[in-house]
Coordinates of N, CA and C in Angstrom, one line a residue:
K330 N 0.5 -0.5 0.3 CA -0.1 0.0 -0.3 C 1.1 1.2 0.1
G331 N 0.9 2.4 -0.7 CA 1.5 3.2 -1.1 C 2.1 3.9 -1.9
K332 N 2.6 3.0 -2.1 CA 3.8 2.8 -4.2 C 2.8 2.7 -4.9
G333 N 1.4 1.8 -5.2 CA 1.4 1.7 -6.5 C 0.5 2.7 -6.8
K334 N 0.0 2.8 -8.3 CA -1.3 3.5 -8.5 C -2.8 2.8 -8.2
G335 N -3.9 3.6 -8.0 CA -5.0 3.4 -7.6 C -5.6 3.9 -6.3
K336 N -6.8 3.0 -5.5 CA -7.1 3.5 -4.6 C -5.7 3.7 -3.5
G337 N -4.9 2.6 -2.8 CA -4.0 2.7 -2.2 C -2.5 3.6 -2.5
R338 N -3.0 4.3 -3.5 CA -2.0 5.0 -3.6 C -1.8 6.0 -2.8
K339 N -0.5 6.3 -2.1 CA -0.7 8.2 -1.5 C -0.2 9.1 -1.7
K340 N -0.7 9.5 -1.2 CA -0.9 11.0 -2.0 C 0.4 11.8 -1.7
F341 N 1.3 12.9 -1.9 CA 1.8 13.6 -2.0 C 1.2 15.1 -1.0
K342 N 1.8 15.6 -0.8 CA 2.2 16.7 0.7 C 3.3 17.5 0.7
G343 N 2.6 18.7 0.6 CA 3.8 19.1 0.7 C 4.0 20.0 0.1
Q344 N 4.8 21.3 -0.2 CA 5.0 22.7 -1.1 C 5.7 21.9 -2.2
N345 N 6.3 20.7 -2.5 CA 6.7 20.8 -3.2 C 6.3 19.1 -4.3
K346 N 4.7 20.0 -4.4 CA 4.1 19.1 -5.5 C 4.6 20.1 -7.5
A347 N 4.8 19.4 -7.5 CA 5.4 19.8 -9.6 C 3.9 21.2 -9.3
K348 N 3.2 19.9 -9.6 CA 1.7 20.6 -10.2 C 1.1 22.9 -9.1
D349 N 1.6 22.5 -8.0 CA 2.2 24.0 -7.9 C 2.9 24.8 -8.5
R350 N 3.5 23.8 -8.9 CA 5.3 24.8 -9.3 C 4.7 25.2 -11.0
R351 N 4.6 24.5 -11.4 CA 4.2 24.4 -13.4 C 3.7 26.1 -13.2
S352 N 3.1 26.5 -12.4 CA 1.8 27.7 -13.3 C 3.2 29.1 -13.0
N353 N 3.7 29.5 -11.2 CA 4.7 29.9 -11.1 C 5.4 30.0 -12.5
E354 N 6.0 28.6 -13.0 CA 7.2 28.2 -14.1 C 6.8 28.5 -14.6
D355 N 5.6 29.1 -15.1 CA 5.6 29.9 -16.4 C 5.1 31.2 -17.0
V356 N 4.9 31.4 -15.9 CA 4.6 32.7 -15.4 C 5.7 33.8 -15.6
A357 N 7.1 32.7 -15.0 CA 8.5 33.4 -15.0 C 8.8 33.4 -16.2
R358 N 9.2 31.7 -17.0 CA 9.3 32.3 -18.5 C 8.8 32.9 -18.9
K359 N 7.3 33.8 -18.7 CA 7.1 34.5 -19.6 C 7.7 35.7 -19.4
A360 N 7.4 35.9 -18.0 CA 8.2 37.2 -18.2 C 9.5 37.8 -18.0
L361 N 10.5 36.7 -18.3 CA 12.0 36.3 -19.0 C 11.4 37.0 -20.5
L362 N 11.1 36.0 -21.4 CA 11.5 36.6 -22.3 C 10.8 38.3 -22.5
Q363 N 9.7 38.8 -21.9 CA 9.3 40.0 -22.6 C 10.3 40.6 -22.5
Q364 N 11.3 40.1 -22.1 CA 12.5 41.6 -21.3 C 14.5 41.0 -21.9
L365 N 14.6 42.0 -22.4 CA 16.2 41.5 -22.8 C 17.2 40.9 -22.1
C366 N 17.9 39.7 -22.8 CA 19.1 39.8 -22.0 C 19.9 40.5 -21.3
P367 N 19.9 40.6 -20.0 CA 20.6 41.4 -19.3 C 22.7 42.0 -19.8
D368 N 23.2 41.4 -20.2 CA 23.9 41.8 -21.1 C 23.6 42.7 -22.4
V369 N 23.1 42.4 -23.3 CA 22.3 42.6 -24.2 C 21.8 44.4 -24.0
A370 N 20.9 44.2 -22.7 CA 20.1 45.6 -21.8 C 21.7 46.6 -21.2
F371 N 23.1 45.8 -21.1 CA 23.9 46.6 -19.8 C 24.3 47.4 -21.7
C372 N 25.3 46.4 -22.2 CA 26.5 47.0 -23.0 C 25.4 46.5 -25.3
G373 N 24.2 46.4 -24.9 CA 24.1 46.5 -25.9 C 24.5 44.8 -26.9
E374 N 25.4 44.2 -26.3 CA 25.3 42.6 -26.2 C 25.9 41.5 -26.1
C375 N 25.0 40.3 -26.3 CA 25.7 39.0 -25.6 C 26.8 38.9 -25.5
L376 N 26.7 38.7 -23.9 CA 28.2 38.2 -23.9 C 28.1 36.7 -23.4
F377 N 26.9 35.6 -23.9 CA 27.3 34.9 -23.2 C 28.2 33.7 -23.8
F378 N 28.7 32.7 -24.4 CA 30.1 32.6 -25.2 C 28.8 32.0 -26.1
N379 N 27.7 31.6 -26.3 CA 27.1 31.2 -27.9 C 26.1 32.4 -28.2
P380 N 25.9 33.0 -28.7 CA 24.3 34.1 -27.8 C 23.6 33.4 -28.8
E381 N 22.9 33.0 -29.9 CA 21.7 31.5 -30.3 C 22.0 31.0 -28.8
Q382 N 22.4 30.4 -28.5 CA 21.7 28.9 -27.0 C 22.1 30.5 -25.8
C383 N 21.7 31.2 -25.9 CA 21.3 32.3 -24.7 C 19.9 31.9 -24.1
R384 N 19.4 31.7 -23.3 CA 17.9 31.5 -23.0 C 18.2 33.0 -21.6
R385 N 18.1 33.5 -21.7 CA 18.1 34.3 -20.3 C 17.2 35.4 -21.0
G386 N 16.6 36.0 -22.5 CA 16.3 36.9 -22.6 C 16.3 37.1 -23.8
N387 N 15.1 38.6 -24.4 CA 14.9 38.4 -25.6 C 16.4 39.1 -26.2
H388 N 16.3 39.3 -27.4 CA 17.7 39.8 -27.8 C 17.7 40.5 -29.0
D389 N 16.5 40.9 -29.8 CA 16.1 42.0 -30.1 C 15.5 43.2 -29.7
V390 N 16.1 44.4 -29.5 CA 16.7 45.6 -29.1 C 15.2 45.5 -30.6
K391 N 15.0 46.0 -31.2 CA 14.2 47.1 -31.6 C 12.6 46.0 -31.6
E392 N 12.4 45.5 -31.0 CA 11.0 44.7 -31.2 C 10.7 45.1 -29.8
F393 N 12.2 44.6 -28.9 CA 11.9 45.4 -27.0 C 11.4 46.7 -27.2
L394 N 11.7 47.1 -27.4 CA 11.9 49.1 -27.4 C 10.9 49.1 -28.0
S395 N 9.9 49.1 -29.1 CA 8.5 49.1 -29.5 C 7.2 48.6 -28.0
L396 N 8.1 47.3 -28.0 CA 6.6 46.8 -26.9 C 6.8 47.2 -25.6
R397 N 7.7 47.9 -25.3 CA 8.6 48.0 -23.3 C 7.3 49.5 -23.0
P398 N 7.3 49.0 -21.7 CA 5.8 49.7 -21.0 C 6.6 51.3 -20.3
A399 N 5.6 51.9 -20.1 CA 6.0 53.2 -20.1 C 7.2 53.6 -18.7
D400 N 8.0 53.7 -18.6 CA 8.7 54.4 -17.6 C 7.9 54.5 -16.4
L401 N 8.2 54.3 -15.4 CA 7.5 54.6 -14.0 C 7.4 55.5 -13.3
G402 N 9.2 55.9 -13.6 CA 9.3 57.5 -13.2 C 10.2 58.2 -14.2
D403 N 10.8 59.0 -14.2 CA 11.6 59.8 -14.5 C 13.3 59.9 -14.0
K404 N 13.6 59.5 -13.3 CA 14.7 59.6 -12.0 C 15.4 57.7 -11.5
C405 N 16.2 57.1 -12.3 CA 16.8 56.0 -11.7 C 17.6 56.5 -10.9
V406 N 17.4 55.8 -9.1 CA 18.1 56.3 -8.8 C 19.8 55.8 -8.3
V407 N 19.7 54.3 -8.6 CA 20.7 53.2 -9.3 C 21.7 54.5 -10.6
F408 N 21.1 54.8 -11.5 CA 21.4 55.9 -12.4 C 22.7 56.9 -11.6
E409 N 21.6 57.9 -11.0 CA 22.2 59.0 -10.1 C 23.5 58.7 -9.6
K410 N 22.6 57.3 -8.7 CA 23.6 57.7 -7.5 C 25.2 56.6 -8.0
I411 N 25.2 56.0 -9.4 CA 26.9 54.8 -9.5 C 27.0 55.5 -10.6
G412 N 26.7 56.6 -11.7 CA 26.6 57.1 -12.5 C 26.1 56.1 -13.9
V413 N 26.0 54.6 -13.5 CA 25.9 54.0 -14.4 C 24.4 52.3 -13.8
C414 N 23.3 52.7 -15.0 CA 22.4 51.9 -14.6 C 22.9 50.0 -14.8
P415 N 23.3 49.6 -14.0 CA 23.4 47.0 -14.7 C 21.7 47.3 -15.0
A416 N 20.9 47.3 -14.8 CA 19.4 47.0 -15.6 C 18.9 47.4 -16.9
G417 N 20.0 48.8 -17.6 CA 20.0 49.0 -19.0 C 18.8 49.5 -19.7
L418 N 19.1 48.9 -20.3 CA 17.8 49.3 -20.5 C 15.5 48.8 -20.4
N419 N 16.0 47.6 -19.7 CA 15.1 46.9 -18.9 C 14.5 47.4 -17.3
C420 N 15.4 49.0 -17.7 CA 14.8 49.4 -16.3 C 13.3 50.4 -16.9
R421 N 12.6 50.4 -15.6 CA 11.6 51.3 -15.6 C 11.7 52.5 -15.4
F422 N 13.0 53.0 -15.0 CA 13.2 54.4 -14.7 C 13.8 54.8 -15.9
G423 N 14.0 54.8 -16.9 CA 15.5 54.6 -17.7 C 15.3 55.8 -18.6
A424 N 14.5 56.7 -18.2 CA 14.8 57.9 -19.1 C 15.8 58.4 -18.7
Q425 N 16.2 58.8 -18.2 CA 17.9 59.3 -17.9 C 19.0 58.7 -18.8
H426 N 18.7 57.2 -18.7 CA 20.0 57.0 -19.3 C 20.2 55.9 -20.5
V427 N 19.1 55.7 -21.2 CA 18.0 55.4 -22.2 C 18.1 56.1 -23.0
K428 N 18.7 56.2 -24.3 CA 19.1 57.4 -25.2 C 19.6 56.4 -26.8
D429 N 18.5 56.9 -27.4 CA 18.6 56.0 -29.0 C 18.2 54.6 -28.6
G430 N 18.0 54.7 -27.4 CA 18.0 52.2 -28.0 C 18.9 51.8 -27.3
V431 N 19.9 52.9 -26.3 CA 21.9 52.7 -25.9 C 21.7 53.1 -24.6
N432 N 22.1 52.0 -23.6 CA 22.2 52.5 -22.6 C 23.8 53.4 -22.6
V433 N 22.9 54.5 -21.9 CA 24.8 55.6 -21.6 C 25.5 55.1 -20.2
D434 N 26.4 55.8 -19.6 CA 26.6 56.2 -18.7 C 26.9 57.8 -18.3
K435 N 26.8 58.6 -16.8 CA 26.9 59.6 -16.6 C 28.0 60.8 -17.5
H436 N 28.4 60.4 -18.0 CA 28.4 61.0 -19.2 C 27.8 61.5 -21.0
G437 N 27.2 60.5 -20.4 CA 26.3 60.3 -22.3 C 26.9 59.2 -22.6
K438 N 28.4 58.7 -22.8 CA 28.8 57.9 -23.5 C 28.0 56.9 -23.3
P439 N 27.7 55.5 -24.5 CA 27.4 54.9 -24.6 C 28.0 52.9 -23.9
V440 N 27.2 52.4 -22.9 CA 28.2 51.5 -22.6 C 28.3 50.3 -23.7
T441 N 29.4 49.6 -23.8 CA 29.7 48.9 -24.9 C 31.1 47.9 -23.9
K442 N 30.3 46.7 -24.8 CA 31.4 45.6 -24.7 C 32.7 45.6 -24.1
E443 N 33.3 47.0 -24.7 CA 34.8 47.3 -23.9 C 35.0 47.6 -23.0
T444 N 33.7 49.3 -22.3 CA 33.4 50.2 -21.7 C 33.3 49.4 -20.1
R445 N 32.7 47.5 -20.2 CA 31.7 47.2 -19.6 C 32.5 46.5 -18.2
D446 N 34.2 46.5 -19.0 CA 34.8 46.6 -17.2 C 35.0 47.0 -16.0
Q447 N 34.8 48.6 -16.5 CA 35.3 49.9 -15.7 C 33.5 50.0 -15.1
Y448 N 32.7 49.2 -15.9 CA 31.5 49.8 -14.1 C 31.8 48.4 -13.4
D449 N 32.1 47.7 -13.7 CA 32.5 45.9 -12.6 C 32.1 45.8 -11.4
G450 N 33.1 47.1 -11.1 CA 33.4 47.5 -9.9 C 32.2 48.2 -8.9
L451 N 31.4 48.7 -9.7 CA 30.2 49.8 -9.5 C 29.3 48.6 -9.0
I452 N 29.5 47.5 -10.3 CA 28.0 47.0 -9.8 C 27.8 45.2 -9.5
L453 N 28.7 45.1 -9.6 CA 29.1 43.9 -8.3 C 29.6 44.1 -7.6
G454 N 29.3 43.5 -6.4 CA 30.3 43.1 -5.2 C 29.4 44.8 -4.2
C455 N 31.0 45.8 -3.9 CA 30.2 46.9 -3.2 C 30.9 47.4 -3.9
G456 N 29.8 48.6 -3.7 CA 30.2 49.8 -4.6 C 29.6 51.1 -4.5
I457 N 29.8 52.8 -4.9 CA 30.0 53.6 -4.2 C 29.3 53.9 -3.2
G458 N 28.9 54.5 -2.0 CA 27.1 54.6 -1.6 C 26.7 53.2 -0.6
E459 N 27.0 52.0 -1.3 CA 26.9 50.5 -0.9 C 26.6 50.9 0.4
V460 N 25.5 50.4 1.3 CA 25.4 50.3 2.2 C 25.4 48.3 3.1
N461 N 24.8 48.3 2.2 CA 24.2 46.6 2.7 C 25.2 45.9 2.5
Y462 N 26.6 45.7 2.5 CA 27.3 45.3 2.3 C 28.5 44.6 3.3
V463 N 28.1 43.9 3.9 CA 28.7 43.4 5.0 C 30.3 43.0 4.9
D464 N 31.7 42.9 4.3 CA 32.8 42.5 4.1 C 33.1 41.0 5.1
D465 N 34.1 40.2 4.8 CA 34.6 38.6 5.4 C 34.8 39.1 6.3
T466 N 35.7 39.8 7.3 CA 36.3 40.2 7.8 C 35.5 40.3 9.6
M467 N 33.9 41.2 8.7 CA 33.5 41.5 9.9 C 32.3 40.2 10.3
K468 N 32.1 39.2 8.9 CA 31.3 38.3 8.7 C 32.0 37.6 9.7
Q469 N 33.1 37.3 9.6 CA 34.3 36.1 10.0 C 34.1 36.0 11.6
H470 N 33.8 38.1 12.4 CA 34.0 38.7 14.0 C 32.5 37.2 14.7
L471 N 31.0 38.1 13.2 CA 30.1 37.8 14.2 C 29.9 36.8 14.1
R472 N 30.1 35.7 12.8 CA 30.7 34.1 12.8 C 31.2 33.6 14.6
K473 N 32.6 34.1 15.0 CA 32.7 33.9 15.9 C 32.4 34.6 17.4
K474 N 31.6 35.3 17.2 CA 31.3 36.0 18.1 C 32.6 37.1 18.6
T475 N 33.5 37.9 18.0 CA 34.9 38.4 18.8 C 33.8 40.3 18.6
Y476 N 33.0 40.0 17.6 CA 33.0 41.7 17.4 C 33.2 42.5 18.5
D477 N 32.8 43.6 19.0 CA 33.3 44.7 20.0 C 31.5 45.1 19.7
F478 N 30.8 44.6 20.5 CA 29.7 45.9 20.4 C 29.0 46.2 21.6
S479 N 30.1 47.4 21.4 CA 30.4 47.9 23.4 C 29.2 49.8 22.8
K480 N 29.6 50.1 21.6 CA 29.0 50.9 21.3 C 27.2 50.5 21.2
A481 N 26.9 49.3 20.9 CA 25.2 49.2 20.8 C 24.4 48.7 21.4
K482 N 25.5 48.3 23.3 CA 25.4 48.6 25.2 C 25.2 50.1 24.8
A483 N 26.3 50.2 24.5 CA 25.9 51.6 25.3 C 24.3 52.7 25.3
A484 N 24.3 52.9 23.9 CA 23.5 53.1 23.1 C 21.8 52.3 23.9
V485 N 21.8 51.3 24.3 CA 20.8 50.4 24.8 C 20.4 50.2 25.7
Q486 N 21.7 50.3 27.1 CA 22.0 51.3 28.7 C 20.5 52.5 28.7
A487 N 21.8 54.0 27.7 CA 20.8 54.2 27.4 C 19.7 54.7 27.0
W488 N 19.3 54.2 26.2 CA 17.5 54.3 26.2 C 16.8 53.1 27.4
N489 N 17.3 52.3 27.8 CA 16.7 51.9 28.1 C 16.6 52.6 29.9
K490 N 17.8 53.5 30.1 CA 17.6 54.4 31.3 C 17.0 55.8 30.7
M491 N 16.3 55.9 29.9 CA 15.9 57.0 30.0 C 14.5 56.4 29.5
Y492 N 14.2 55.2 29.2 CA 12.7 54.9 29.4 C 12.3 54.8 31.2
K493 N 12.9 54.5 31.7 CA 12.6 54.7 33.4 C 13.2 55.8 33.4
L494 N 13.6 56.6 33.4 CA 13.1 57.7 33.9 C 11.3 58.5 34.0
Q495 N 11.3 58.4 32.1 CA 9.7 59.0 31.7 C 8.3 58.1 32.5
E496 N 8.5 56.8 32.8 CA 8.0 56.1 33.6 C 7.6 56.4 34.9
A497 N 9.0 56.9 35.6 CA 8.9 57.5 37.0 C 8.1 58.3 36.6
A498 N 8.3 59.1 35.7 CA 7.7 60.7 35.5 C 5.8 60.9 35.7
K499 N 6.3 59.6 34.8 CA 4.5 59.1 34.8 C 3.6 59.0 35.5
K500 N 4.6 58.2 36.7 CA 3.8 57.3 37.5 C 3.3 58.9 39.1
E501 N 4.7 59.5 38.8 CA 4.3 60.7 39.6 C 3.4 61.8 39.2
A502 N 3.1 61.2 37.6 CA 2.3 62.1 37.7 C 0.6 61.9 37.4
G503 N 0.5 60.4 38.1 CA 0.0 59.7 38.6 C -1.1 59.0 37.0
Q504 N -0.2 58.7 36.2 CA -0.4 58.3 35.2 C -0.6 56.8 34.5
E505 N -0.8 56.1 35.2 CA -0.3 54.1 34.5 C -0.9 54.5 33.1
G506 N -0.4 52.9 32.9 CA -0.1 52.3 31.5 C 1.2 52.9 30.7
A507 N 2.0 53.4 31.1 CA 3.1 53.6 30.1 C 3.5 53.6 28.8
T508 N 3.9 54.1 28.1 CA 3.8 53.3 26.8 C 5.0 54.4 26.8
A509 N 5.8 53.8 25.8 CA 7.1 54.3 25.1 C 7.6 55.1 24.3
P510 N 9.2 55.8 25.0 CA 8.9 57.2 24.6 C 8.8 57.8 23.0
A511 N 8.7 58.4 23.9 CA 8.5 59.4 21.7 C 9.6 59.3 20.9
E512 N 10.4 60.4 22.1 CA 12.0 60.5 21.1 C 12.4 59.8 21.6
A513 N 14.0 59.0 20.6 CA 14.9 58.4 20.5 C 16.2 59.2 21.4
P514 N 16.5 58.6 22.5 CA 17.6 58.7 23.6 C 19.0 59.0 22.8
E515 N 20.0 60.3 22.5 CA 20.9 60.7 22.3 C 22.1 59.7 22.7
A516 N 22.6 58.7 22.2 CA 23.9 57.2 22.1 C 24.5 58.4 23.2
P517 N 25.6 57.9 24.2 CA 26.3 58.9 24.6 C 27.5 58.1 23.3
A518 N 28.2 59.7 23.6 CA 29.7 59.0 22.7 C 30.8 58.2 24.0
A519 N 31.1 56.9 22.3 CA 31.9 55.7 22.6 C 33.3 56.2 21.8
E520 N 34.3 55.8 22.8 CA 35.4 56.3 22.2 C 35.7 54.7 21.5
A521 N 36.6 55.5 20.3 CA 36.4 54.4 18.9 C 37.3 53.4 19.1

């Protein structure tokens, strides 16, 4: 019972049923075909070792531009921050950096296969102004629990002290059911 076909067959349960994923895969595949290949969108040329076999998106720029939906806004934040948009022609805020069907940098020069390498440091890894990046030594300190949290501890102690003072003041004033303080206290200046 359980392995064969028919009445006694065990039903598959859980999130990994193939029939549940098929519709999601179809939607993702259609969305992929509506966008340009990321390389074509960025530098105008597919960098896949065999562009005819590349399945990362459409490669016809003219067709894409004719079907491209209207931009969602005038300013591309990524372009303003780092000077080039890695989404290129696929960007929905591309009014600043899509000129005549070509992705351009902050100087108005088209991004090409030859000039692409100068932007890799900005796009990949830690770019200019990127704050959501943790370097490997920091990860190692956090993993091994050797990171110095003295500044954070001082800030928490200052917050708790202020909260207790506010609660005491409210009790003296006769108000029960105190809430959290409205303004955050300033953290004490910790030595670096």
